[in-house]
Tab-separated table of C-alpha atoms in Angstrom:
chain	number	residue	atom	x	y	z
A	1	UNK	CA	-21.791	78.545	-15.273
A	2	UNK	CA	-23.583	78.014	-18.617
A	3	UNK	CA	-27.320	77.452	-18.615
A	4	UNK	CA	-28.798	74.178	-19.851
A	5	UNK	CA	-30.328	74.313	-23.358
A	6	UNK	CA	-34.120	74.202	-23.549
A	7	UNK	CA	-35.140	70.683	-24.594
A	8	UNK	CA	-37.016	69.992	-27.814
A	9	UNK	CA	-40.253	68.121	-27.143
A	10	UNK	CA	-42.515	66.275	-29.521
A	11	UNK	CA	-45.809	66.729	-27.653
A	12	UNK	CA	-45.509	69.899	-25.501
A	13	UNK	CA	-47.775	70.833	-22.615
A	14	UNK	CA	-48.461	74.142	-20.874
A	15	UNK	CA	-46.435	74.671	-17.680
A	16	UNK	CA	-47.056	78.357	-16.995
A	17	UNK	CA	-49.103	81.433	-17.901
A	18	UNK	CA	-48.974	85.177	-17.396
A	19	UNK	CA	-52.497	86.588	-17.651
A	20	UNK	CA	-52.759	90.411	-17.689
A	21	UNK	CA	-55.091	92.426	-15.491
A	22	UNK	CA	-56.333	95.961	-15.986
A	23	UNK	CA	-59.149	97.981	-17.461
A	24	UNK	CA	-61.529	96.230	-19.827
A	25	UNK	CA	-61.104	96.899	-23.520
A	26	UNK	CA	-57.358	97.509	-23.399
A	27	UNK	CA	-55.049	95.398	-25.526
A	28	UNK	CA	-52.629	93.315	-23.508
A	29	UNK	CA	-50.154	90.476	-23.875
A	30	UNK	CA	-50.976	86.999	-22.632
A	31	UNK	CA	-47.962	84.698	-22.317
A	32	UNK	CA	-48.214	80.898	-22.328
A	33	UNK	CA	-45.107	78.849	-21.481
A	34	UNK	CA	-44.574	75.297	-22.774
A	35	UNK	CA	-42.435	72.587	-21.192
A	36	UNK	CA	-40.029	72.619	-24.133
A	37	UNK	CA	-39.480	73.795	-27.693
A	38	UNK	CA	-41.991	71.978	-29.943
A	39	UNK	CA	-40.874	70.166	-33.057
A	40	UNK	CA	-41.591	71.636	-36.491
A	41	UNK	CA	-44.506	69.278	-37.231
A	42	UNK	CA	-46.219	70.317	-34.002
A	43	UNK	CA	-45.708	74.020	-34.782
A	44	UNK	CA	-47.244	73.595	-38.238
A	45	UNK	CA	-50.270	71.815	-36.788
A	46	UNK	CA	-50.669	74.451	-34.052
A	47	UNK	CA	-50.519	77.301	-36.584
A	48	UNK	CA	-53.061	75.512	-38.732
A	49	UNK	CA	-55.564	75.423	-35.865
A	50	UNK	CA	-55.248	79.055	-34.776
A	51	UNK	CA	-57.894	80.519	-37.073
A	52	UNK	CA	-60.892	79.999	-34.796
A	53	UNK	CA	-59.024	81.260	-31.725
A	54	UNK	CA	-57.890	84.438	-33.501
A	55	UNK	CA	-61.391	85.171	-34.762
A	56	UNK	CA	-63.120	84.388	-31.464
A	57	UNK	CA	-60.927	86.707	-29.389
A	58	UNK	CA	-60.147	89.317	-32.082
A	59	UNK	CA	-56.430	88.736	-31.580
A	60	UNK	CA	-54.002	91.129	-33.224
A	61	UNK	CA	-51.097	88.689	-33.092
A	62	UNK	CA	-50.144	85.171	-32.014
A	63	UNK	CA	-46.418	84.428	-31.913
A	64	UNK	CA	-44.725	81.139	-31.011
A	65	UNK	CA	-41.016	81.570	-30.312
A	66	UNK	CA	-39.051	78.841	-28.600
A	67	UNK	CA	-41.331	77.548	-25.894
A	68	UNK	CA	-43.323	80.770	-25.441
A	69	UNK	CA	-46.680	81.570	-27.028
A	70	UNK	CA	-47.423	85.310	-27.018
A	71	UNK	CA	-50.950	86.553	-27.714
A	72	UNK	CA	-51.893	90.193	-28.216
A	73	UNK	CA	-55.549	91.172	-28.016
A	74	UNK	CA	-58.366	92.756	-25.981
A	75	UNK	CA	-58.135	92.320	-22.231
A	76	UNK	CA	-61.819	91.554	-21.715
A	77	UNK	CA	-61.472	87.768	-21.941
A	78	UNK	CA	-57.794	87.261	-21.133
A	79	UNK	CA	-58.327	84.488	-18.588
A	80	UNK	CA	-60.718	82.584	-20.814
A	81	UNK	CA	-58.266	83.015	-23.711
A	82	UNK	CA	-55.447	81.548	-21.646
A	83	UNK	CA	-57.605	78.540	-20.833
A	84	UNK	CA	-58.524	78.013	-24.472
A	85	UNK	CA	-54.853	78.190	-25.487
A	86	UNK	CA	-54.072	75.507	-22.913
A	87	UNK	CA	-56.856	73.379	-24.395
A	88	UNK	CA	-55.563	73.959	-27.931
A	89	UNK	CA	-51.994	73.003	-26.974
A	90	UNK	CA	-53.276	69.785	-25.408
A	91	UNK	CA	-55.424	69.110	-28.454
A	92	UNK	CA	-52.560	69.523	-30.923
A	93	UNK	CA	-50.236	67.352	-28.830
A	94	UNK	CA	-52.877	64.645	-28.534
A	95	UNK	CA	-53.569	64.743	-32.266
A	96	UNK	CA	-49.885	64.538	-33.169
A	97	UNK	CA	-49.311	61.719	-30.693
A	98	UNK	CA	-52.270	59.712	-31.955
A	99	UNK	CA	-51.280	60.301	-35.556
A	100	UNK	CA	-47.759	59.067	-34.902
A	101	UNK	CA	-49.076	56.025	-33.054
A	102	UNK	CA	-51.451	55.072	-35.857
A	103	UNK	CA	-49.238	55.710	-38.866
A	104	UNK	CA	-48.396	52.219	-40.036
A	105	UNK	CA	-44.682	51.506	-40.474
A	106	UNK	CA	-43.247	49.189	-43.070
A	107	UNK	CA	-40.948	46.268	-42.138
A	108	UNK	CA	-37.289	46.688	-43.066
A	109	UNK	CA	-36.906	43.015	-43.947
A	110	UNK	CA	-37.286	41.774	-47.506
A	111	UNK	CA	-40.944	41.127	-48.395
A	112	UNK	CA	-42.331	37.729	-49.102
A	113	UNK	CA	-44.382	36.832	-52.183
A	114	UNK	CA	-47.645	38.037	-50.621
A	115	UNK	CA	-46.025	41.347	-49.699
A	116	UNK	CA	-44.812	41.866	-53.269
A	117	UNK	CA	-48.361	41.445	-54.605
A	118	UNK	CA	-49.657	43.727	-51.883
A	119	UNK	CA	-47.019	46.359	-52.645
A	120	UNK	CA	-47.733	46.238	-56.371
A	121	UNK	CA	-51.439	46.700	-55.730
A	122	UNK	CA	-50.737	49.622	-53.421
A	123	UNK	CA	-48.484	51.336	-55.946
A	124	UNK	CA	-51.086	50.834	-58.656
A	125	UNK	CA	-53.832	52.404	-56.527
A	126	UNK	CA	-51.628	55.346	-55.607
A	127	UNK	CA	-50.622	55.890	-59.217
A	128	UNK	CA	-54.232	55.774	-60.391
A	129	UNK	CA	-55.326	58.551	-58.063
A	130	UNK	CA	-52.206	60.713	-58.128
A	131	UNK	CA	-52.165	60.578	-61.921
A	132	UNK	CA	-55.726	61.838	-62.276
A	133	UNK	CA	-56.047	65.147	-64.044
A	134	UNK	CA	-57.111	67.872	-61.644
A	135	UNK	CA	-57.118	65.788	-58.451
A	136	UNK	CA	-55.347	68.535	-56.465
A	137	UNK	CA	-57.822	71.126	-57.728
A	138	UNK	CA	-60.737	68.851	-56.835
A	139	UNK	CA	-59.502	68.402	-53.265
A	140	UNK	CA	-59.001	72.143	-52.950
A	141	UNK	CA	-62.604	72.591	-54.128
A	142	UNK	CA	-63.709	70.141	-51.407
A	143	UNK	CA	-62.108	72.314	-48.737
A	144	UNK	CA	-63.594	75.482	-50.193
A	145	UNK	CA	-67.114	74.069	-50.430
A	146	UNK	CA	-67.101	72.508	-46.957
A	147	UNK	CA	-65.010	75.035	-45.024
A	148	UNK	CA	-62.934	72.086	-43.790
A	149	UNK	CA	-59.200	72.477	-44.214
A	150	UNK	CA	-58.120	68.875	-44.799
A	151	UNK	CA	-59.306	66.709	-47.691
A	152	UNK	CA	-58.088	63.371	-48.998
A	153	UNK	CA	-58.787	60.433	-51.247
A	154	UNK	CA	-58.202	57.185	-49.364
A	155	UNK	CA	-57.890	53.609	-50.594
A	156	UNK	CA	-59.773	51.442	-48.104
A	157	UNK	CA	-59.601	47.649	-48.120
A	158	UNK	CA	-60.510	45.061	-45.509
A	159	UNK	CA	-56.974	45.404	-44.093
A	160	UNK	CA	-55.734	48.911	-44.983
A	161	UNK	CA	-56.431	52.647	-45.055
A	162	UNK	CA	-53.991	54.393	-47.436
A	163	UNK	CA	-53.832	58.097	-48.312
A	164	UNK	CA	-53.686	58.419	-52.112
A	165	UNK	CA	-54.036	62.209	-52.470
A	166	UNK	CA	-54.046	64.912	-49.787
A	167	UNK	CA	-54.836	68.633	-49.552
A	168	UNK	CA	-53.843	69.849	-46.090
A	169	UNK	CA	-54.173	73.396	-44.711
A	170	UNK	CA	-54.010	72.385	-41.022
A	171	UNK	CA	-50.740	70.436	-41.172
A	172	UNK	CA	-52.497	67.264	-40.096
A	173	UNK	CA	-49.311	65.417	-40.954
A	174	UNK	CA	-50.599	62.750	-43.338
A	175	UNK	CA	-49.021	62.346	-46.778
A	176	UNK	CA	-49.807	60.258	-49.886
A	177	UNK	CA	-48.665	56.683	-49.429
A	178	UNK	CA	-48.974	56.730	-45.637
A	179	UNK	CA	-51.322	54.406	-43.810
A	180	UNK	CA	-53.508	54.692	-40.740
A	181	UNK	CA	-54.578	51.702	-38.721
A	182	UNK	CA	-57.795	50.671	-40.402
A	183	UNK	CA	-59.651	50.083	-37.145
A	184	UNK	CA	-59.132	53.725	-36.068
A	185	UNK	CA	-60.887	55.161	-39.132
A	186	UNK	CA	-64.543	55.931	-39.833
A	187	UNK	CA	-63.817	55.004	-43.461
A	188	UNK	CA	-63.589	51.379	-42.353
A	189	UNK	CA	-67.210	51.583	-41.242
A	190	UNK	CA	-68.156	53.190	-44.579
A	191	UNK	CA	-66.462	50.305	-46.387
A	192	UNK	CA	-68.828	47.973	-44.566
A	193	UNK	CA	-72.133	49.856	-44.835
A	194	UNK	CA	-71.461	51.877	-48.020
A	195	UNK	CA	-73.097	55.139	-46.912
A	196	UNK	CA	-71.899	58.735	-46.604
A	197	UNK	CA	-71.019	59.828	-43.057
A	198	UNK	CA	-71.042	63.475	-42.023
A	199	UNK	CA	-71.291	65.580	-38.882
A	200	UNK	CA	-70.773	69.278	-38.245
A	201	UNK	CA	-69.802	69.129	-34.570
A	202	UNK	CA	-68.700	65.770	-33.197
A	203	UNK	CA	-68.855	66.842	-29.540
A	204	UNK	CA	-72.591	67.559	-29.862
A	205	UNK	CA	-73.549	64.827	-32.316
A	206	UNK	CA	-75.807	62.095	-30.969
A	207	UNK	CA	-73.961	59.332	-32.803
A	208	UNK	CA	-70.370	60.615	-32.750
A	209	UNK	CA	-69.944	62.462	-29.435
A	210	UNK	CA	-68.816	59.147	-27.918
A	211	UNK	CA	-67.135	57.765	-31.030
A	212	UNK	CA	-63.378	57.278	-30.440
A	213	UNK	CA	-62.142	58.479	-33.840
A	214	UNK	CA	-62.955	62.231	-33.673
A	215	UNK	CA	-61.406	62.424	-30.205
A	216	UNK	CA	-58.362	60.416	-31.284
A	217	UNK	CA	-57.533	62.613	-34.258
A	218	UNK	CA	-58.833	65.884	-32.825
A	219	UNK	CA	-61.493	66.899	-35.357
A	220	UNK	CA	-64.971	68.348	-34.852
A	221	UNK	CA	-66.368	68.341	-38.395
A	222	UNK	CA	-66.144	65.506	-40.885
A	223	UNK	CA	-67.558	64.147	-44.116
A	224	UNK	CA	-66.676	60.988	-46.023
A	225	UNK	CA	-68.266	59.718	-49.227
A	226	UNK	CA	-67.703	56.233	-50.675
A	227	UNK	CA	-65.887	55.985	-54.017
A	228	UNK	CA	-66.758	53.110	-56.354
A	229	UNK	CA	-65.069	51.906	-59.511
A	230	UNK	CA	-67.127	52.037	-62.758
A	231	UNK	CA	-68.206	48.426	-62.187
A	232	UNK	CA	-69.528	49.265	-58.695
A	233	UNK	CA	-66.614	47.787	-56.717
A	234	UNK	CA	-65.775	49.781	-53.579
A	235	UNK	CA	-62.417	51.602	-53.841
A	236	UNK	CA	-62.276	53.952	-50.875
A	237	UNK	CA	-63.489	57.354	-49.757
A	238	UNK	CA	-63.371	61.063	-50.458
A	239	UNK	CA	-63.135	62.653	-47.025
A	240	UNK	CA	-62.680	66.024	-45.358
A	241	UNK	CA	-62.243	67.099	-41.749
A	242	UNK	CA	-61.395	70.064	-39.563
A	243	UNK	CA	-60.631	70.714	-35.884
A	244	UNK	CA	-63.353	73.390	-35.939
A	245	UNK	CA	-67.101	72.901	-36.469
A	246	UNK	CA	-68.563	73.266	-39.954
A	247	UNK	CA	-72.008	73.681	-41.467
A	248	UNK	CA	-72.698	71.329	-44.377
A	249	UNK	CA	-76.009	71.529	-46.199
A	250	UNK	CA	-77.702	69.158	-48.636
A	251	UNK	CA	-76.426	71.024	-51.712
A	252	UNK	CA	-72.817	70.729	-50.514
A	253	UNK	CA	-73.225	67.007	-49.873
A	254	UNK	CA	-74.610	66.501	-53.374
A	255	UNK	CA	-71.589	68.332	-54.775
A	256	UNK	CA	-69.209	66.104	-52.809
A	257	UNK	CA	-71.026	62.986	-53.972
A	258	UNK	CA	-70.615	64.257	-57.534
A	259	UNK	CA	-66.883	64.713	-56.895
A	260	UNK	CA	-66.631	61.163	-55.520
A	261	UNK	CA	-68.426	59.864	-58.611
A	262	UNK	CA	-66.014	61.753	-60.880
A	263	UNK	CA	-63.059	60.131	-59.131
A	264	UNK	CA	-64.630	56.680	-59.355
A	265	UNK	CA	-65.297	56.985	-63.067
A	266	UNK	CA	-61.579	57.575	-63.701
A	267	UNK	CA	-60.586	54.336	-61.950
A	268	UNK	CA	-60.061	51.060	-63.743
A	269	UNK	CA	-62.770	48.420	-63.156
A	270	UNK	CA	-61.722	45.702	-60.731
A	271	UNK	CA	-61.791	43.065	-63.477
A	272	UNK	CA	-59.061	44.956	-65.350
A	273	UNK	CA	-57.103	45.532	-62.139
A	274	UNK	CA	-56.987	41.808	-61.313
A	275	UNK	CA	-53.720	40.052	-62.233
A	276	UNK	CA	-53.966	37.873	-65.346
A	277	UNK	CA	-53.267	34.150	-65.044
């Protein structure tokens, strides 16, 4: 009788573990079993979040094959390691689920007149940012200066959050042209009050430990700076985030604000953007 194939799952969970026992200091294999084979997007996100775990436990190897996660490292903290892997698996699945739920889809039906104007404005905003000289290098510099592994330029209006340019080392899963529900973003709050928002560790931050957005998207560190057109009109944000904590200082924030200003100065003033009648 042939065995049933292992199902592919979009948001896997841990269903079993084999935790080694023995003398302290020895290297041993810890095995974590998932309830199915994760999809490629989940695997990329999981691999992108492994850095802190590997460093914390001095792991020699982490291997995900099928639905098994194999970890090779010192035996001293094997049980704690297994627990942290379970937490990481849950975190990645939650992040991927939330991201899928909040990515805004586009209707298949033909757009009306208002939708055509909206679409033209969106394409213009995307083209402005994506066509900027050195935008990819600038976003890479944001990640290097902050230690955060995801950076983006977002167009933020009173109805939309749109990714215009993205630099992603954690496989967050967001690409230029995709939208998030505006109400789930901190950038929406920045659009309203116009100030930079930053925190190094959301879970311990007085203002953001209970904020729904870091928990929804699974990040601990975050910074977002408003971007304004040359005439002062609000365009969107330059933002960065990471699942791990960071340590931003005043000099780094000033550098990021300079970057945001450089982006803004390359945008057309709103008066030029407005359709002529």
